[in-house]
Short mmCIF file of C-alpha atoms in Angstrom, two decimals:
data_model
loop_
_atom_site.label_atom_id
_atom_site.label_comp_id
_atom_site.label_asym_id
_atom_site.label_seq_id
_atom_site.Cartn_x
_atom_site.Cartn_y
_atom_site.Cartn_z
CA ASP A 1 -0.04 0.11 0.02
CA ALA A 2 1.54 3.37 -1.00
CA GLY A 3 -0.18 5.23 1.95
CA VAL A 4 -1.79 8.58 1.72
CA ILE A 5 -0.08 10.63 -1.14
CA GLN A 6 0.01 14.41 -1.19
CA SER A 7 1.30 16.96 -3.68
CA PRO A 8 3.11 19.06 -4.00
CA ARG A 9 5.64 18.49 -1.14
CA HIS A 10 6.51 22.20 -1.22
CA GLU A 11 4.67 25.21 -2.54
CA VAL A 12 6.01 28.70 -2.54
CA THR A 13 3.70 31.36 -3.94
CA GLU A 14 3.06 35.09 -3.73
CA MET A 15 0.25 36.77 -1.70
CA GLY A 16 -2.82 36.88 -3.72
CA GLN A 17 -2.22 33.81 -5.79
CA GLU A 18 -4.32 30.63 -5.84
CA VAL A 19 -2.97 27.55 -4.29
CA THR A 20 -4.35 23.95 -4.75
CA LEU A 21 -3.25 21.13 -2.53
CA ARG A 22 -3.99 17.47 -3.55
CA CYS A 23 -4.42 14.23 -1.69
CA LYS A 24 -5.09 10.67 -2.50
CA PRO A 25 -6.14 8.70 0.38
CA ILE A 26 -5.59 5.06 1.03
CA SER A 27 -7.77 2.83 -0.89
CA GLY A 28 -10.81 1.68 1.13
CA HIS A 29 -10.54 4.30 3.71
CA ASP A 30 -14.00 6.05 3.99
CA TYR A 31 -12.64 9.04 5.82
CA LEU A 32 -10.41 11.85 4.91
CA PHE A 33 -9.08 14.68 7.08
CA TRP A 34 -7.34 17.91 6.15
CA TYR A 35 -5.07 19.33 8.95
CA ARG A 36 -2.90 22.36 9.33
CA GLN A 37 0.23 22.39 11.51
CA THR A 38 1.89 25.60 12.74
CA MET A 39 4.26 26.25 15.63
CA MET A 40 1.86 28.55 17.24
CA ARG A 41 -1.42 26.61 16.75
CA GLY A 42 -0.22 23.07 16.53
CA LEU A 43 -2.31 20.55 14.61
CA GLU A 44 -5.69 21.89 13.65
CA LEU A 45 -8.49 20.09 11.86
CA LEU A 46 -9.74 22.17 8.78
CA ILE A 47 -12.50 19.82 7.42
CA TYR A 48 -13.23 16.06 7.20
CA PHE A 49 -15.06 14.01 4.71
CA ASN A 50 -16.94 10.70 5.18
CA ASN A 51 -17.82 8.80 1.90
CA ASN A 52 -16.87 11.89 -0.07
CA VAL A 53 -19.27 14.16 1.72
CA PRO A 54 -18.03 16.92 3.87
CA ILE A 55 -19.26 16.46 7.48
CA ASP A 56 -17.51 19.20 9.37
CA ASP A 57 -15.90 22.30 7.90
CA SER A 58 -15.96 24.39 11.12
CA GLY A 59 -12.17 24.51 11.25
CA MET A 60 -11.86 26.12 7.77
CA PRO A 61 -10.48 29.53 8.81
CA GLU A 62 -12.02 31.77 6.09
CA ASP A 63 -14.09 31.81 2.97
CA ARG A 64 -10.71 31.79 1.10
CA PHE A 65 -10.48 28.22 1.87
CA SER A 66 -12.35 25.44 0.29
CA ALA A 67 -12.20 21.73 -0.08
CA LYS A 68 -13.59 19.21 -2.40
CA MET A 69 -13.67 15.42 -2.58
CA PRO A 70 -14.94 14.55 -6.10
CA ASN A 71 -14.39 10.84 -5.69
CA ALA A 72 -13.19 8.34 -3.11
CA SER A 73 -9.64 8.54 -4.26
CA PHE A 74 -9.00 12.30 -4.63
CA SER A 75 -9.53 15.51 -2.55
CA THR A 76 -8.19 19.01 -3.04
CA LEU A 77 -7.85 21.96 -0.59
CA LYS A 78 -7.78 25.32 -2.28
CA ILE A 79 -6.82 28.66 -0.87
CA GLN A 80 -7.81 31.70 -3.01
CA PRO A 81 -6.48 34.27 -2.38
CA SER A 82 -3.50 33.16 -0.42
CA GLU A 83 -1.92 35.23 2.39
CA PRO A 84 1.25 35.05 4.32
CA ARG A 85 -0.51 33.86 7.44
CA ASP A 86 -1.49 30.68 5.56
CA SER A 87 2.05 29.51 5.49
CA ALA A 88 2.03 26.25 7.25
CA VAL A 89 2.23 22.44 6.64
CA TYR A 90 -0.98 20.98 5.39
CA PHE A 91 -1.48 17.39 6.09
CA CYS A 92 -4.03 15.11 4.59
CA ALA A 93 -5.04 11.98 6.67
CA SER A 94 -7.31 9.13 5.93
CA SER A 95 -8.84 6.40 8.30
CA LEU A 96 -11.02 3.26 7.83
CA LYS A 97 -13.45 3.99 10.58
CA GLY A 98 -13.20 7.76 11.32
CA ILE A 99 -11.55 8.94 14.55
CA ASN A 100 -12.05 5.57 16.36
CA SER A 101 -9.41 3.97 14.09
CA PRO A 102 -5.83 5.17 13.38
CA LEU A 103 -5.23 8.06 11.07
CA HIS A 104 -2.78 7.67 8.35
CA PHE A 105 -1.06 10.90 7.38
CA GLY A 106 0.53 11.89 4.05
CA ASN A 107 3.92 13.57 4.14
CA GLY A 108 2.39 16.96 3.93
CA THR A 109 2.63 20.01 1.89
CA ARG A 110 4.84 22.82 3.13
CA LEU A 111 3.13 25.95 2.12
CA THR A 112 5.10 29.39 1.95
CA VAL A 113 3.16 32.52 0.97
CA THR A 114 5.45 35.59 0.51
CA GLY B 1 -14.34 24.36 24.23
CA GLN B 2 -12.86 20.95 24.63
CA GLN B 3 -9.06 20.99 25.11
CA VAL B 4 -6.32 18.39 25.28
CA MET B 5 -3.31 19.57 26.99
CA GLN B 6 0.20 17.95 27.10
CA ILE B 7 3.34 18.47 29.45
CA PRO B 8 5.97 19.11 29.11
CA GLN B 9 6.34 21.03 25.87
CA TYR B 10 9.97 20.16 25.65
CA GLN B 11 12.09 17.37 27.14
CA HIS B 12 15.89 17.07 26.75
CA VAL B 13 17.33 13.93 28.04
CA GLN B 14 20.62 12.04 27.94
CA GLU B 15 20.53 8.76 26.04
CA GLY B 16 19.59 5.98 28.42
CA GLU B 17 17.46 8.35 30.67
CA ASP B 18 13.72 7.75 30.87
CA PHE B 19 11.07 10.09 29.43
CA THR B 20 7.51 10.61 30.36
CA THR B 21 4.86 12.83 28.56
CA TYR B 22 1.47 13.49 30.19
CA CYS B 23 -1.80 14.18 28.38
CA ASN B 24 -5.04 15.77 29.96
CA SER B 25 -8.35 16.31 28.47
CA SER B 26 -10.94 18.78 29.94
CA THR B 27 -13.61 15.99 29.23
CA THR B 28 -13.87 12.20 29.48
CA LEU B 29 -12.69 10.55 26.43
CA SER B 30 -14.08 7.41 24.73
CA ASN B 31 -10.39 6.56 23.61
CA ILE B 32 -7.03 8.04 23.37
CA GLN B 33 -4.53 7.82 20.58
CA TRP B 34 -0.84 8.44 20.50
CA TYR B 35 1.25 9.65 17.53
CA LYS B 36 4.88 10.31 16.89
CA GLN B 37 6.31 12.88 14.44
CA ARG B 38 9.98 12.78 13.42
CA PRO B 39 11.57 16.14 12.62
CA GLY B 40 10.42 17.19 9.16
CA GLY B 41 8.09 14.20 8.99
CA HIS B 42 4.43 13.44 9.41
CA PRO B 43 2.51 12.09 12.47
CA VAL B 44 2.61 8.22 12.63
CA PHE B 45 0.03 6.37 14.72
CA LEU B 46 1.54 4.51 17.77
CA ILE B 47 -1.30 3.16 19.71
CA GLN B 48 -4.88 3.56 20.77
CA LEU B 49 -6.19 3.03 24.29
CA VAL B 50 -10.06 2.43 24.96
CA LYS B 51 -10.43 0.97 28.47
CA SER B 52 -10.45 2.92 31.76
CA GLY B 53 -7.08 2.13 33.37
CA GLU B 54 -5.65 0.25 30.40
CA VAL B 55 -1.98 -0.29 30.21
CA LYS B 56 -0.14 -1.14 26.87
CA LYS B 57 3.42 -1.81 26.13
CA GLN B 58 5.42 -1.62 22.85
CA LYS B 59 8.92 -2.54 23.64
CA ARG B 60 10.39 0.25 25.61
CA LEU B 61 7.23 2.37 25.47
CA THR B 62 4.51 2.17 27.98
CA PHE B 63 1.07 3.76 27.56
CA GLN B 64 -1.62 4.35 30.14
CA PHE B 65 -5.09 5.54 30.17
CA GLY B 66 -6.35 7.02 33.29
CA GLU B 67 -9.18 5.59 35.53
CA ALA B 68 -11.34 8.44 34.73
CA LYS B 69 -10.48 8.40 31.07
CA LYS B 70 -9.36 12.00 31.21
CA ASN B 71 -5.74 11.52 31.27
CA SER B 72 -3.05 9.38 29.79
CA SER B 73 0.58 9.10 29.69
CA LEU B 74 3.51 7.74 27.52
CA HIS B 75 6.67 6.51 29.26
CA ILE B 76 9.87 5.57 27.31
CA THR B 77 12.43 3.52 29.23
CA ALA B 78 16.19 3.96 28.44
CA THR B 79 15.74 6.53 25.53
CA GLN B 80 17.66 6.09 22.31
CA THR B 81 18.59 8.49 19.74
CA THR B 82 15.86 7.07 17.46
CA ASP B 83 13.19 8.11 19.93
CA VAL B 84 13.65 11.85 19.02
CA GLY B 85 10.61 13.42 17.76
CA THR B 86 7.39 15.11 18.94
CA TYR B 87 4.80 12.82 20.66
CA PHE B 88 1.08 13.89 20.38
CA CYS B 89 -1.80 12.49 22.27
CA ALA B 90 -5.19 12.85 20.62
CA GLY B 91 -8.89 12.38 21.69
CA PRO B 92 -12.25 12.45 20.03
CA ASN B 93 -14.27 15.61 20.53
CA ASN B 94 -17.66 15.45 22.44
CA GLN B 95 -19.62 15.09 19.31
CA GLY B 96 -17.40 12.27 18.31
CA GLY B 97 -16.46 13.48 14.83
CA LYS B 98 -13.12 15.23 15.32
CA LEU B 99 -9.77 14.11 16.77
CA ILE B 100 -8.38 16.77 18.94
CA PHE B 101 -4.70 16.84 19.17
CA GLY B 102 -2.55 18.05 22.06
CA GLN B 103 0.23 20.43 21.54
CA GLY B 104 2.78 17.65 21.64
CA THR B 105 5.89 16.95 23.65
CA GLU B 106 9.13 17.45 21.74
CA LEU B 107 11.78 15.03 22.78
CA SER B 108 15.50 15.45 22.12
CA VAL B 109 18.12 12.83 23.10
CA LYS B 110 21.72 13.61 23.51
CA PRO B 111 23.99 10.68 22.72
#
């Protein structure tokens, strides 16, 4: 099993640009989570999906953030327009049975907005 | 809101010394999970505890879940340089849909 695959690994962009982060969960996992990690705020849950349906997006910081899961094997997190304070590591994770089973994290995307 | 707190934030030890990190929740948890994140890496699942008072061991690592299911600890015996990283505990929120992570304890081991 290849695990959770995220792309790109690193993204450097200028303020105001659109950023799209991508995630391929582990096949057969019904839950997908997007987390953001910063030194100040630690690991924050942004949104999670169950069977491709967004269940809770209360962690999405602003309307500039949006996430989609068009099918069971692909999800995107989009920031438009990006701002310097969005700089962080964004992790995608998937699990078999939600939060009562282990979360498998991808390698993350390190986003830098200048 | 619901919080999961970990102490200490940092721990520096000499190789061979023991290490313990503590996790406390503001509410009763149905289960608690522990993850390890190596520098520059991603969180990796270590273990899940479900029962009140449960104790589980993985080689030199011992995990405990408190009787009231509001606290947990991870103890490493005779640390090695491979133990370096940040250890996170995480528990479900009250509604059961989200996993709330503690701030983590960063462990450094001096050879």
